[in-house]
Backbone atoms as SQL, in Angstrom:
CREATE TABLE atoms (id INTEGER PRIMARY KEY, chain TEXT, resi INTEGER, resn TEXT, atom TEXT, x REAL, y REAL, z REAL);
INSERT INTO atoms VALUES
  (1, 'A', 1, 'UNK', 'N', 257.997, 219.201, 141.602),
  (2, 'A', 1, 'UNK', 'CA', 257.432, 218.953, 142.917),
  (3, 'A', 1, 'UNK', 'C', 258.554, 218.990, 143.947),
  (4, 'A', 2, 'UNK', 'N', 258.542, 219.372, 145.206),
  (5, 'A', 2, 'UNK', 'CA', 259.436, 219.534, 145.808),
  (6, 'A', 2, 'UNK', 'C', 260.179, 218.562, 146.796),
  (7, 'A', 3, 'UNK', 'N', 261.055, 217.869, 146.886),
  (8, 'A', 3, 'UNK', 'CA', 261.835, 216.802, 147.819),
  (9, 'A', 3, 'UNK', 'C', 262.645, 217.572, 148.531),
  (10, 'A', 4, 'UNK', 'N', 262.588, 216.614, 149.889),
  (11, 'A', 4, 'UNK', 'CA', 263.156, 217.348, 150.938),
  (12, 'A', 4, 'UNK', 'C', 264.693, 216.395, 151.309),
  (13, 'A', 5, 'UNK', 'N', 265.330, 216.323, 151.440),
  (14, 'A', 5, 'UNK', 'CA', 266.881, 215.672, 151.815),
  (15, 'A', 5, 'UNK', 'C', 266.851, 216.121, 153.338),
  (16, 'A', 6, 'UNK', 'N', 267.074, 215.291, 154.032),
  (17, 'A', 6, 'UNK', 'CA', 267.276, 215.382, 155.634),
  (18, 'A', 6, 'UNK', 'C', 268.833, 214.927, 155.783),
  (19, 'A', 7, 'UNK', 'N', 269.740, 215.674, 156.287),
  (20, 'A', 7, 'UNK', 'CA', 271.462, 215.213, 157.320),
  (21, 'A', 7, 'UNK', 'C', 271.825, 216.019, 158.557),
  (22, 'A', 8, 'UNK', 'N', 272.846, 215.569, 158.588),
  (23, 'A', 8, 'UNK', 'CA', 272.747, 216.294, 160.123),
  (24, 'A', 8, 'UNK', 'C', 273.172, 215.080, 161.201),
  (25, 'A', 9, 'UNK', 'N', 272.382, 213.905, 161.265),
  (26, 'A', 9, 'UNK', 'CA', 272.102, 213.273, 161.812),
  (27, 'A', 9, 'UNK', 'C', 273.343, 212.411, 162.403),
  (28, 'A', 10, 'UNK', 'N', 273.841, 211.385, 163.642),
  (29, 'A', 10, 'UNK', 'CA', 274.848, 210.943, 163.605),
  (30, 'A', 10, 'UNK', 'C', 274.976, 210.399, 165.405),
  (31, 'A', 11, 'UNK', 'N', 275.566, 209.903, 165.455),
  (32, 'A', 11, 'UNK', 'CA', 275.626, 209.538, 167.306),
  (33, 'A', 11, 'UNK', 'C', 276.578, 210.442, 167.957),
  (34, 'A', 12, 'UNK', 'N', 276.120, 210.568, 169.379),
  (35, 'A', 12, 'UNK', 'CA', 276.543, 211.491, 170.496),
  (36, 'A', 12, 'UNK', 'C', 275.777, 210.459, 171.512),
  (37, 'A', 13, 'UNK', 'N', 276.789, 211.366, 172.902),
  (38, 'A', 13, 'UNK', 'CA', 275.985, 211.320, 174.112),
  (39, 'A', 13, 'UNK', 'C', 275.554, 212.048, 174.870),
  (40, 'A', 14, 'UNK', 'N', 274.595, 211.626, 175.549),
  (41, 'A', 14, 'UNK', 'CA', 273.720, 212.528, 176.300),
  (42, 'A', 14, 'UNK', 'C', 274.619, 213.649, 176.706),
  (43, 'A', 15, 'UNK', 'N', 273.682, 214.831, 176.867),
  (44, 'A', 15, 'UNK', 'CA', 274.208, 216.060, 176.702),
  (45, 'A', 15, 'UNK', 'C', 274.769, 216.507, 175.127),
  (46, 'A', 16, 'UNK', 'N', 275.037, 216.008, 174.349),
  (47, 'A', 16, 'UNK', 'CA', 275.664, 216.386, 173.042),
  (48, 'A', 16, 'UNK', 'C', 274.742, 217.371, 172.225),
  (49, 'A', 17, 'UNK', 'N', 275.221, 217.869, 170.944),
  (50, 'A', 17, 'UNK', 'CA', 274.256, 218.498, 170.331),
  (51, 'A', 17, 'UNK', 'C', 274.636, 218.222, 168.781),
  (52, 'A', 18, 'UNK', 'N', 273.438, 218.608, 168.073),
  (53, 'A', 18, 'UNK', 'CA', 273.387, 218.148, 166.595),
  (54, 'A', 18, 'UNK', 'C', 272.899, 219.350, 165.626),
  (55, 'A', 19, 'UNK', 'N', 273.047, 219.737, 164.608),
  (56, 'A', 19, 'UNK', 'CA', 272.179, 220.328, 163.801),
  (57, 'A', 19, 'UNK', 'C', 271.878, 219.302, 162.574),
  (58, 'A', 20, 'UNK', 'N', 270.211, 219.138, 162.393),
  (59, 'A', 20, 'UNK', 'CA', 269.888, 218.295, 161.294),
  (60, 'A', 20, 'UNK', 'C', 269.361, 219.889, 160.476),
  (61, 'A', 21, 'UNK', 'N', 269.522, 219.314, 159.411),
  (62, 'A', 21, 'UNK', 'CA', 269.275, 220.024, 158.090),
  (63, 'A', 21, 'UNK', 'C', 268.562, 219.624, 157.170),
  (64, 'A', 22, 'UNK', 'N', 267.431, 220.438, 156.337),
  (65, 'A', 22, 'UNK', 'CA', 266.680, 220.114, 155.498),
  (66, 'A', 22, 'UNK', 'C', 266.655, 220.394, 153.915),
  (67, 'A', 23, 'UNK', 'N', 266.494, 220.253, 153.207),
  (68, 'A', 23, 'UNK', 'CA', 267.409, 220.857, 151.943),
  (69, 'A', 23, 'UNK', 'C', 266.490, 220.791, 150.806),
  (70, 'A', 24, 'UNK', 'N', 265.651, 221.805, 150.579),
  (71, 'A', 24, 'UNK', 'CA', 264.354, 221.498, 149.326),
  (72, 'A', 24, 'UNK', 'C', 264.514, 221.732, 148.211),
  (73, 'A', 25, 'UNK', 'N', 263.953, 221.097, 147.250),
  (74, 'A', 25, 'UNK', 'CA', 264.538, 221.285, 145.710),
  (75, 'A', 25, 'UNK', 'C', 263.563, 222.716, 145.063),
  (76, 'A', 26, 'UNK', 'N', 263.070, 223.054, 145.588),
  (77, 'A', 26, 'UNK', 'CA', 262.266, 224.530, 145.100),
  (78, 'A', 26, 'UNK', 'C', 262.935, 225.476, 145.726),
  (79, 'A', 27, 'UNK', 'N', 262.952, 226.898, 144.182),
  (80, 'A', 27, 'UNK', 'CA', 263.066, 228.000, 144.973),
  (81, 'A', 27, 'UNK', 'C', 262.350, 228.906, 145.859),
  (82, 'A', 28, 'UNK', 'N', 260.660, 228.375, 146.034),
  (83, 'A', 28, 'UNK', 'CA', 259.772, 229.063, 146.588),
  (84, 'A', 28, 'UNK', 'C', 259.638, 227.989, 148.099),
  (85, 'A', 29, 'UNK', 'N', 260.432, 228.156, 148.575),
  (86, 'A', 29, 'UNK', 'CA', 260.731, 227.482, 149.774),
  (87, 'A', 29, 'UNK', 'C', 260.041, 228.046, 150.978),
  (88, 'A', 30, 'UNK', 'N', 259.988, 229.869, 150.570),
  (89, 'A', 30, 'UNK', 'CA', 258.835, 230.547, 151.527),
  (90, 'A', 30, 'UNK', 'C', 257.383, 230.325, 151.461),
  (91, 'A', 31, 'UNK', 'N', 256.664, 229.362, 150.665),
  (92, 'A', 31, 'UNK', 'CA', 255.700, 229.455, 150.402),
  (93, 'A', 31, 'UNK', 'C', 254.878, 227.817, 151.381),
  (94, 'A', 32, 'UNK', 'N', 256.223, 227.239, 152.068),
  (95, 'A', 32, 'UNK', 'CA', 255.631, 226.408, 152.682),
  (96, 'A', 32, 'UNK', 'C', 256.187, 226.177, 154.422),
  (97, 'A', 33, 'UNK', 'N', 255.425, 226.123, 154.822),
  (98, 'A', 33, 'UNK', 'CA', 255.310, 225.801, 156.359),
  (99, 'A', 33, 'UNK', 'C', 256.079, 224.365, 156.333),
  (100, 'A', 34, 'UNK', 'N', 257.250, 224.404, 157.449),
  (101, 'A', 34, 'UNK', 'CA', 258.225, 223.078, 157.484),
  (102, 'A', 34, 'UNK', 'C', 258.251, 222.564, 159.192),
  (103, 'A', 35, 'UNK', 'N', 258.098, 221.357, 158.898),
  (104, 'A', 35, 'UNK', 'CA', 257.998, 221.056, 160.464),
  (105, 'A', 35, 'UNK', 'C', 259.051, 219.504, 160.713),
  (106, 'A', 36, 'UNK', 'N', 259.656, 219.369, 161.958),
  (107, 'A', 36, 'UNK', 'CA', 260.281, 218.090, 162.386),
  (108, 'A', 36, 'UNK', 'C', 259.345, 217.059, 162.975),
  (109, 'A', 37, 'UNK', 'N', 259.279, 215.956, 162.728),
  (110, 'A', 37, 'UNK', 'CA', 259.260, 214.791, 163.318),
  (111, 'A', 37, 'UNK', 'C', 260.073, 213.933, 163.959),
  (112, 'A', 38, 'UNK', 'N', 259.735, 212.936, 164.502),
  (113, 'A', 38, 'UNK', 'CA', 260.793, 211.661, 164.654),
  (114, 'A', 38, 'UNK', 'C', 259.760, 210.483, 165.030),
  (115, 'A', 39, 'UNK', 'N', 260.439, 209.004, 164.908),
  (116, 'A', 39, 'UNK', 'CA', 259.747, 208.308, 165.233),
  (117, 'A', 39, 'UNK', 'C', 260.918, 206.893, 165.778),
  (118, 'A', 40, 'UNK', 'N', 261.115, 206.587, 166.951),
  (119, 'A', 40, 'UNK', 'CA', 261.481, 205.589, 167.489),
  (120, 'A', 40, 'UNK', 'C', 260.891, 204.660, 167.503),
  (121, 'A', 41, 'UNK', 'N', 262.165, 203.323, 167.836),
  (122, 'A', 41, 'UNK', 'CA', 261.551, 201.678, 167.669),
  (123, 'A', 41, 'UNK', 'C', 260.249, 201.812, 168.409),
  (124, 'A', 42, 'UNK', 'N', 259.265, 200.895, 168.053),
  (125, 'A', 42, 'UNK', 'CA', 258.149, 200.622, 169.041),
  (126, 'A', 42, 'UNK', 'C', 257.563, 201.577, 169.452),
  (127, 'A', 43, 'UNK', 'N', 257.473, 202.929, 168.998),
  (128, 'A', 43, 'UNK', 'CA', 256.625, 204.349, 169.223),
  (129, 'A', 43, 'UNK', 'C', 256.072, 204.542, 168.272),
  (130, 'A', 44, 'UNK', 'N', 255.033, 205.656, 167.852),
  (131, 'A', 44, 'UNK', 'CA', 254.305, 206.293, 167.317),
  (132, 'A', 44, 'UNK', 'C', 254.941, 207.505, 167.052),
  (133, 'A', 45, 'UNK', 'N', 254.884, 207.743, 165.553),
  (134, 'A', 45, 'UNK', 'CA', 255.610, 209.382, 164.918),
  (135, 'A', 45, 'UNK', 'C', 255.157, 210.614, 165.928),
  (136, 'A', 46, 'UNK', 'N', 256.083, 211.301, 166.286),
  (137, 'A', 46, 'UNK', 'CA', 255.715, 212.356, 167.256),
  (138, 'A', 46, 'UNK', 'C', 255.914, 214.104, 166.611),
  (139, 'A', 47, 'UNK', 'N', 255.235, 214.984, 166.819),
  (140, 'A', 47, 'UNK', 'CA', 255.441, 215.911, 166.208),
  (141, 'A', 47, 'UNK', 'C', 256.884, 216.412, 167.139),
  (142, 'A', 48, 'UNK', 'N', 257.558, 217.413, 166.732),
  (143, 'A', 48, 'UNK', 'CA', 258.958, 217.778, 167.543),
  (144, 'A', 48, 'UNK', 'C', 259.066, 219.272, 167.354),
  (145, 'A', 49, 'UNK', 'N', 258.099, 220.174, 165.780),
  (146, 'A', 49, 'UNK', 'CA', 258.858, 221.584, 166.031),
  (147, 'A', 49, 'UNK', 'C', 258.317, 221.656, 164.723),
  (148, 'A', 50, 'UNK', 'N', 258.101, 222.651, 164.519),
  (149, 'A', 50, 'UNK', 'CA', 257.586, 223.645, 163.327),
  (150, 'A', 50, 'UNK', 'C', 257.853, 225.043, 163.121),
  (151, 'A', 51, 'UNK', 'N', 257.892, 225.687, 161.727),
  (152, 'A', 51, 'UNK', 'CA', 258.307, 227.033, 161.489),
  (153, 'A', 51, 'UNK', 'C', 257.333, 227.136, 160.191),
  (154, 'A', 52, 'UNK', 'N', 256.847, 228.423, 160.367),
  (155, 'A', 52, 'UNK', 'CA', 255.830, 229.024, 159.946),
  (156, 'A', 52, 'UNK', 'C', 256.568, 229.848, 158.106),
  (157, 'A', 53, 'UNK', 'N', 256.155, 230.105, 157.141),
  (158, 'A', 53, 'UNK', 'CA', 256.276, 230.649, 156.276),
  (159, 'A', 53, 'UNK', 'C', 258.371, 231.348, 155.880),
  (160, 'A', 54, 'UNK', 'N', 258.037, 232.706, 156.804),
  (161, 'A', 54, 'UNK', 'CA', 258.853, 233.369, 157.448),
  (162, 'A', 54, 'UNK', 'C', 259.965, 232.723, 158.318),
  (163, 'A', 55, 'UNK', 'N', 259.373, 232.419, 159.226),
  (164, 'A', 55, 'UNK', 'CA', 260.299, 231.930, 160.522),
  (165, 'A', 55, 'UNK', 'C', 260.022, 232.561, 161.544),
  (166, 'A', 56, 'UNK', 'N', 258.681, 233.258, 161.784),
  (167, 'A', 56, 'UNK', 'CA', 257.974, 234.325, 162.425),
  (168, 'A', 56, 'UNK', 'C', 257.640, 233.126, 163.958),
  (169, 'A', 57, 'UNK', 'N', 257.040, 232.414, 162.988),
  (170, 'A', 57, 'UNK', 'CA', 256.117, 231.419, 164.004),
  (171, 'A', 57, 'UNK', 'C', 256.872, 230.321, 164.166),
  (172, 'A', 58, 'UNK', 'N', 256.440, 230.031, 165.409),
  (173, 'A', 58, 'UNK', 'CA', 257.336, 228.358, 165.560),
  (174, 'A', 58, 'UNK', 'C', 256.327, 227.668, 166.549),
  (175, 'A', 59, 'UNK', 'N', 256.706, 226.273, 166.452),
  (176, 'A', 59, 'UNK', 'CA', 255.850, 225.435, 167.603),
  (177, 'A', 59, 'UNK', 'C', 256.931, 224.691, 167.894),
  (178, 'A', 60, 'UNK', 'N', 256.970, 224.190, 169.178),
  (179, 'A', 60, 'UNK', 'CA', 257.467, 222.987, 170.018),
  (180, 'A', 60, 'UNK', 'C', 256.482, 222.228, 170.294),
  (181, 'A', 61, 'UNK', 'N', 256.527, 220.887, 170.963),
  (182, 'A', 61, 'UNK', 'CA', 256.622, 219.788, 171.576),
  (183, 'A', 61, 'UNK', 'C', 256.940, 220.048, 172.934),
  (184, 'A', 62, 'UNK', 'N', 256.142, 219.581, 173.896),
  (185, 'A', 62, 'UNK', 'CA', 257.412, 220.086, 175.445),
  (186, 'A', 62, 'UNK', 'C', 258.165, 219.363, 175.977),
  (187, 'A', 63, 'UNK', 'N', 258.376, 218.363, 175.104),
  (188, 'A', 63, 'UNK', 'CA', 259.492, 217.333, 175.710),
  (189, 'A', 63, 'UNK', 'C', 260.799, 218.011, 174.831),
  (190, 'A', 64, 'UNK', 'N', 260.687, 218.912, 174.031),
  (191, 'A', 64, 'UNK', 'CA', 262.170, 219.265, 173.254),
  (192, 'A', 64, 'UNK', 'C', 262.094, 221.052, 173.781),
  (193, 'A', 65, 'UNK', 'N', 261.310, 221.802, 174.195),
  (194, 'A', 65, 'UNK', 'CA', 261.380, 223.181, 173.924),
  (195, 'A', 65, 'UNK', 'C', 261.771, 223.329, 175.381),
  (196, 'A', 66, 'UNK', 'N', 263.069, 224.099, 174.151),
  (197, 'A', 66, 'UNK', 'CA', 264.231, 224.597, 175.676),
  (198, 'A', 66, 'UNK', 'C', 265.632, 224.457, 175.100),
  (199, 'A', 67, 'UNK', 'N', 265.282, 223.006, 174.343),
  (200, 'A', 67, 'UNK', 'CA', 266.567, 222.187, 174.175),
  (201, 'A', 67, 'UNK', 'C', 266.539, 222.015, 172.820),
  (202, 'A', 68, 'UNK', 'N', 265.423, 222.139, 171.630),
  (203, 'A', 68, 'UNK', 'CA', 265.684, 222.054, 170.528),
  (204, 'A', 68, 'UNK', 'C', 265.012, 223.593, 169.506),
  (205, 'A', 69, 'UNK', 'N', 265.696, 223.932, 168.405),
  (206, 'A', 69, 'UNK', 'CA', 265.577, 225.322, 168.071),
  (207, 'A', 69, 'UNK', 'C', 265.413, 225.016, 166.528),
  (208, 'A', 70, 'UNK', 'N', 264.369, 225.062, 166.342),
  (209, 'A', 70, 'UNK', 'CA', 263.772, 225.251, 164.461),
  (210, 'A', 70, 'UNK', 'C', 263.817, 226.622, 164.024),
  (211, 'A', 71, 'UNK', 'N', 264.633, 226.772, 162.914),
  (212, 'A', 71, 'UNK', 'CA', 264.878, 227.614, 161.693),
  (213, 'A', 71, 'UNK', 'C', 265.024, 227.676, 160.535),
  (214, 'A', 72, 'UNK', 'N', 265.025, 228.460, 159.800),
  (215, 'A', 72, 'UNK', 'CA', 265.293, 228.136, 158.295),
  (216, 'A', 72, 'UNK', 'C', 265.734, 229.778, 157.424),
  (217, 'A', 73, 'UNK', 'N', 266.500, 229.178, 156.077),
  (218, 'A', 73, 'UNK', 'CA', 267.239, 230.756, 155.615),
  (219, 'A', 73, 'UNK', 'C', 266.393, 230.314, 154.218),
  (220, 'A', 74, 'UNK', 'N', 265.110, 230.842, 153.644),
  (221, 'A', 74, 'UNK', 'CA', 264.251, 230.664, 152.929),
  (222, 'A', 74, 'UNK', 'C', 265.605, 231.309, 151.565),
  (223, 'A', 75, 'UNK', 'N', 266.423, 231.844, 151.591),
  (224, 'A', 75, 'UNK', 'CA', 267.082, 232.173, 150.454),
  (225, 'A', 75, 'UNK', 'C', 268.454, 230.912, 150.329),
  (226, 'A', 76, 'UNK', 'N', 268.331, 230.125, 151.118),
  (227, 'A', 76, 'UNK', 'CA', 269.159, 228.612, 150.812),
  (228, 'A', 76, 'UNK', 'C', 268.345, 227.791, 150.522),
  (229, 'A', 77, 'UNK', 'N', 266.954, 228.037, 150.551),
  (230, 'A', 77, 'UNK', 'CA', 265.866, 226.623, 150.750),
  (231, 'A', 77, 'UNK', 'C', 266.091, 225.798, 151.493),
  (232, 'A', 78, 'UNK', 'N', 266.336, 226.217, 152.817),
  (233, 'A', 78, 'UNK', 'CA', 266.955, 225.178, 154.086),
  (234, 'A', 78, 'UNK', 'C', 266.519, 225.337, 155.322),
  (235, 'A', 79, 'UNK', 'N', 266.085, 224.000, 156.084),
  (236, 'A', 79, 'UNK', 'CA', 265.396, 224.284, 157.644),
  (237, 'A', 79, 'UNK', 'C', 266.418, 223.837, 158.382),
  (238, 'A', 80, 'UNK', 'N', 266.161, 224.165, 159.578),
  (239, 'A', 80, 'UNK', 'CA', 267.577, 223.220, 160.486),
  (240, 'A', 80, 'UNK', 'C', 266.997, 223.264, 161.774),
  (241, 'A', 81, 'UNK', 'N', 267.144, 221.896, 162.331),
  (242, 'A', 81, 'UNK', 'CA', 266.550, 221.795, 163.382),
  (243, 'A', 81, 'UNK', 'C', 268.121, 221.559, 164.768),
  (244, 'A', 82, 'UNK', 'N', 268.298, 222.632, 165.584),
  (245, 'A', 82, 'UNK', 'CA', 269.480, 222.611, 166.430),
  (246, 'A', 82, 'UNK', 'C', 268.811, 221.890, 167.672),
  (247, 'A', 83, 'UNK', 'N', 269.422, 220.823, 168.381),
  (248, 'A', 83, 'UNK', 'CA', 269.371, 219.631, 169.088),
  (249, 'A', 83, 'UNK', 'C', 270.640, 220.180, 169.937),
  (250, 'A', 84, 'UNK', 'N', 269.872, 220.294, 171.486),
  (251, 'A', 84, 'UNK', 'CA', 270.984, 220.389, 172.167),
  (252, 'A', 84, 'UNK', 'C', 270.397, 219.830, 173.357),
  (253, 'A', 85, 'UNK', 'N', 271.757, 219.419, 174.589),
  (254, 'A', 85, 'UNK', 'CA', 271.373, 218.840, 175.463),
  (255, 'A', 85, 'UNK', 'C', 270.762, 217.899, 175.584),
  (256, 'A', 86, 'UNK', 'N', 271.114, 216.690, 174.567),
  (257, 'A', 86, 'UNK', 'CA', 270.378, 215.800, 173.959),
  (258, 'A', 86, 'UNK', 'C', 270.455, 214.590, 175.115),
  (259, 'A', 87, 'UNK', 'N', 269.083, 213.952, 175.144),
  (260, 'A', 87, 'UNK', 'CA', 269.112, 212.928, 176.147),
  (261, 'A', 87, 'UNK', 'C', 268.631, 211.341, 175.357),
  (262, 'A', 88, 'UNK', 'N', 269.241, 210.273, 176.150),
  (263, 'A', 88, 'UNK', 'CA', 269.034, 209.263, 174.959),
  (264, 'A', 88, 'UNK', 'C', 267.188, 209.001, 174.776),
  (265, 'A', 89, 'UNK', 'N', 266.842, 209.533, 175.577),
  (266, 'A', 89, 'UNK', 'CA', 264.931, 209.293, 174.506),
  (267, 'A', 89, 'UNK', 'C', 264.726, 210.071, 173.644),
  (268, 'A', 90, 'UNK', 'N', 265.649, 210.944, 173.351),
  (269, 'A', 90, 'UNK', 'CA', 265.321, 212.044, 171.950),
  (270, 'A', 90, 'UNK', 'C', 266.178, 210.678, 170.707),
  (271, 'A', 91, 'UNK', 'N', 266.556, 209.584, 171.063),
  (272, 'A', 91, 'UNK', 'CA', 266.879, 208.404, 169.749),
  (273, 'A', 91, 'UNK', 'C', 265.360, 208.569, 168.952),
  (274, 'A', 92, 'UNK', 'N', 266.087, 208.995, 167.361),
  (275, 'A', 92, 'UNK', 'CA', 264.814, 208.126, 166.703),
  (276, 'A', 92, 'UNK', 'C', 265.530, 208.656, 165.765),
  (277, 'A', 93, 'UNK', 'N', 264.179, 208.246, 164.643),
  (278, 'A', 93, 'UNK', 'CA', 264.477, 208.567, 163.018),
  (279, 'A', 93, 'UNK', 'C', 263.933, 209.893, 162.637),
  (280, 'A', 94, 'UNK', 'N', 264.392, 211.251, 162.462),
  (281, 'A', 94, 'UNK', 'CA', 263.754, 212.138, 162.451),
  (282, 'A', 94, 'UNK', 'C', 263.993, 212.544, 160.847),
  (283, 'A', 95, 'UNK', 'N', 262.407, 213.247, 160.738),
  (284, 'A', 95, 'UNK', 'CA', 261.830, 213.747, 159.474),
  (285, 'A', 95, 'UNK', 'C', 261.680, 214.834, 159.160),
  (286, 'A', 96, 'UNK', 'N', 261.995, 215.571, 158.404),
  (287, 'A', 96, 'UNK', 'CA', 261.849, 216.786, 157.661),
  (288, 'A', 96, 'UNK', 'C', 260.445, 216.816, 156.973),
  (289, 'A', 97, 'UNK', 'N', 259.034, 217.537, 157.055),
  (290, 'A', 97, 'UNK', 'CA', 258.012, 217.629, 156.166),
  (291, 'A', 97, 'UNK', 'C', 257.332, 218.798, 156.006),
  (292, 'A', 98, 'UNK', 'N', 257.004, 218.976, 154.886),
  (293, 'A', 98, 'UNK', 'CA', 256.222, 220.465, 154.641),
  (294, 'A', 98, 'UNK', 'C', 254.633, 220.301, 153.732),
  (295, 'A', 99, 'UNK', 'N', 254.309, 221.456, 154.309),
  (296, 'A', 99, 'UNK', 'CA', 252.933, 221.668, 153.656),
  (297, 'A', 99, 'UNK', 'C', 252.209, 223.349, 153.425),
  (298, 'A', 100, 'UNK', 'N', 251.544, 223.305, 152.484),
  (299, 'A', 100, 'UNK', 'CA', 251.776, 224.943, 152.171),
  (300, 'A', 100, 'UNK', 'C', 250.560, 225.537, 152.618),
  (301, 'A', 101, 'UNK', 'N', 249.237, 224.974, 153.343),
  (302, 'A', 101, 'UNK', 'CA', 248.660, 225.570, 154.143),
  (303, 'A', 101, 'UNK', 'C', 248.703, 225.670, 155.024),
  (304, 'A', 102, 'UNK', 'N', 247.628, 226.282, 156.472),
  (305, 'A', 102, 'UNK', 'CA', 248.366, 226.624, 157.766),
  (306, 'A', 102, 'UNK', 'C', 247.261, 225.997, 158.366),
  (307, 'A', 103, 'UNK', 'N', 246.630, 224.615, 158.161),
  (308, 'A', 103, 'UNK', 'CA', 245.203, 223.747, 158.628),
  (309, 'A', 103, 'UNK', 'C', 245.820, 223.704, 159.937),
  (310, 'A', 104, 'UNK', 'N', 246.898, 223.032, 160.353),
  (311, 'A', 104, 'UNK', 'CA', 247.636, 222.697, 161.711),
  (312, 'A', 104, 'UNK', 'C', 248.763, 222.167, 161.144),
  (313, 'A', 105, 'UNK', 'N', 249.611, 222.926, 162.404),
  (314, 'A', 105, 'UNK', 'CA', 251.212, 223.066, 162.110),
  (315, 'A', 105, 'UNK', 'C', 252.331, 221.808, 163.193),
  (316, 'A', 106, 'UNK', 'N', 250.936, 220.944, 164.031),
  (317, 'A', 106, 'UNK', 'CA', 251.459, 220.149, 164.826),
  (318, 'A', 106, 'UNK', 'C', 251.364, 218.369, 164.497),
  (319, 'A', 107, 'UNK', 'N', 250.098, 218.482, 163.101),
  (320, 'A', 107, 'UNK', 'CA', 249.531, 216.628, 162.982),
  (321, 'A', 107, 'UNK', 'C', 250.126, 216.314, 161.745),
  (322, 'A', 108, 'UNK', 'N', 250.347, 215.190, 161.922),
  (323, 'A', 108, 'UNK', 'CA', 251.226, 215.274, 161.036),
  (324, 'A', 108, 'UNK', 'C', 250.507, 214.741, 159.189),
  (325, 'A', 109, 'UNK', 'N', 249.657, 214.112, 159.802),
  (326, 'A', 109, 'UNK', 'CA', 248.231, 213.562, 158.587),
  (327, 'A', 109, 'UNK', 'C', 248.358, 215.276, 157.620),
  (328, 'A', 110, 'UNK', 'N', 248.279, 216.482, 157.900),
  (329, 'A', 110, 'UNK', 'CA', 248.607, 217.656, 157.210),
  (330, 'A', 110, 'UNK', 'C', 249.969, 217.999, 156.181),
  (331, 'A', 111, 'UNK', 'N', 250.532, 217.289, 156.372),
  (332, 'A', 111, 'UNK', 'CA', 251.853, 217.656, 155.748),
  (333, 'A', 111, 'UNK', 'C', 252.026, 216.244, 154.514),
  (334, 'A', 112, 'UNK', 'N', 252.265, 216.657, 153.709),
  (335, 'A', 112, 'UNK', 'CA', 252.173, 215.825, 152.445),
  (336, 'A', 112, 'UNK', 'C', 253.211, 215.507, 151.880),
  (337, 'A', 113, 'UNK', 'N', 254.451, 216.282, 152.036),
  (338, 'A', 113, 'UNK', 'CA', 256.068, 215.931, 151.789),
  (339, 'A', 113, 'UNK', 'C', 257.235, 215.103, 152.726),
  (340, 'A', 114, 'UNK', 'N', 257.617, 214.179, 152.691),
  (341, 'A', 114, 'UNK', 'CA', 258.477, 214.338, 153.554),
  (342, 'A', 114, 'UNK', 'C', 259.710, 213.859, 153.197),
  (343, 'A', 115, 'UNK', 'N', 261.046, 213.648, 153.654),
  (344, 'A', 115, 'UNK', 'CA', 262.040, 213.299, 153.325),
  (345, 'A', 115, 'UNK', 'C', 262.328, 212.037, 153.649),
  (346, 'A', 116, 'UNK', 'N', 263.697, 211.511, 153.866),
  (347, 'A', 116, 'UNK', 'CA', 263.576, 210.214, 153.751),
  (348, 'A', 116, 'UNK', 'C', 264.236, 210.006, 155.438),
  (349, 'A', 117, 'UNK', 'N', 264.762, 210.903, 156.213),
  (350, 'A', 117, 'UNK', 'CA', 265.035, 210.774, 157.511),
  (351, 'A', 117, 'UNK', 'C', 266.452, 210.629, 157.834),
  (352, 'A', 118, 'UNK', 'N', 266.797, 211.733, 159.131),
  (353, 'A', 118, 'UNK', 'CA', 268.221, 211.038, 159.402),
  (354, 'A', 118, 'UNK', 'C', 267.961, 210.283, 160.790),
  (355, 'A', 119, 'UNK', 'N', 269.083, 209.773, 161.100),
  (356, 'A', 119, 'UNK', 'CA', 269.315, 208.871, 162.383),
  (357, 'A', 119, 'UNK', 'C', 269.651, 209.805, 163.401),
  (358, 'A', 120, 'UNK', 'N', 269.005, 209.872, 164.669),
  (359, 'A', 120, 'UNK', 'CA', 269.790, 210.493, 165.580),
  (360, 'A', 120, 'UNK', 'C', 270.104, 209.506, 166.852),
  (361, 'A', 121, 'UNK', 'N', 270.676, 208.927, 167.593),
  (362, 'A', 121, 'UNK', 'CA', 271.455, 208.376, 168.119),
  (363, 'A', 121, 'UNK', 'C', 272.012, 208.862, 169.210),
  (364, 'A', 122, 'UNK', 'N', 271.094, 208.662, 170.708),
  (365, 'A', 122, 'UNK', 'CA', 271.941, 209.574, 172.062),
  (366, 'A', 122, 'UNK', 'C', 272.169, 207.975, 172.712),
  (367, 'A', 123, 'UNK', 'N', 273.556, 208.303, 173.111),
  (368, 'A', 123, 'UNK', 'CA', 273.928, 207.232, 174.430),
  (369, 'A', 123, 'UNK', 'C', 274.136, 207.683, 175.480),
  (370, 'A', 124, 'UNK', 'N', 273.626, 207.237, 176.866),
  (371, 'A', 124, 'UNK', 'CA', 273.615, 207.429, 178.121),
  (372, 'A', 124, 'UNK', 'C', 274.927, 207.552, 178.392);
């Protein structure tokens, strides 16, 4: 079954940038749709970015698109979510999760894997 490892993660300040990384234990890594989360103190899990099969398709969030860039090299079994221009409300615990149908690529109740989260950390 497949586990996902999330790093990357680490403190900066506003304006800074990060790449978090996702790291799956299968070699059929193309066979599932991978998407970011995060979830800060006292908030509700928010969707942040998704990539489709390929890497054909992608979704944002519009509080990150502009400033954050989802990809993945399906022959490393690896997603990476690039964080730039980071402002301190992008703080939270962000998640790596996948799911291998294409029901919706934005809720997160759809996705059935997830990792265990890195820290991201912006100071003003």
């Amino acid at each position: 079954q497949i586990q996902l490892v999330e790093s990357g993660g680490g403190s900066v300040q506003a304006g800074g940038s990060l790449r978090l990384s996702c790291a799956a234990s299968v070699r059929t890594f193309s066979t599932y749709v991978v998407a970011w989360f995060r979830q800060a103190p006292g908030k509700d899990r928010e969707f942040v970015a998704a990539i489709g099969y390929r890497g054909r398709t992608t979704f944002y969030d519009h509080s990150v698109e502009g400033r954050f860039t989802i990809a993945r090299d399906n022959a490393k079994n690896t997603a990476y979510l690039q964080l730039t221009s980071l402002k301190p409300e992008d703080t939270a615990v962000y998640y790596c999760a996948t799911k291998t149908d294409l029901s919706s690529y934005t809720e997160s109740r759809y996705y059935n894997r997830w990792g265990q989260g890195t820290q991201v950390t912006v100071s003003g």
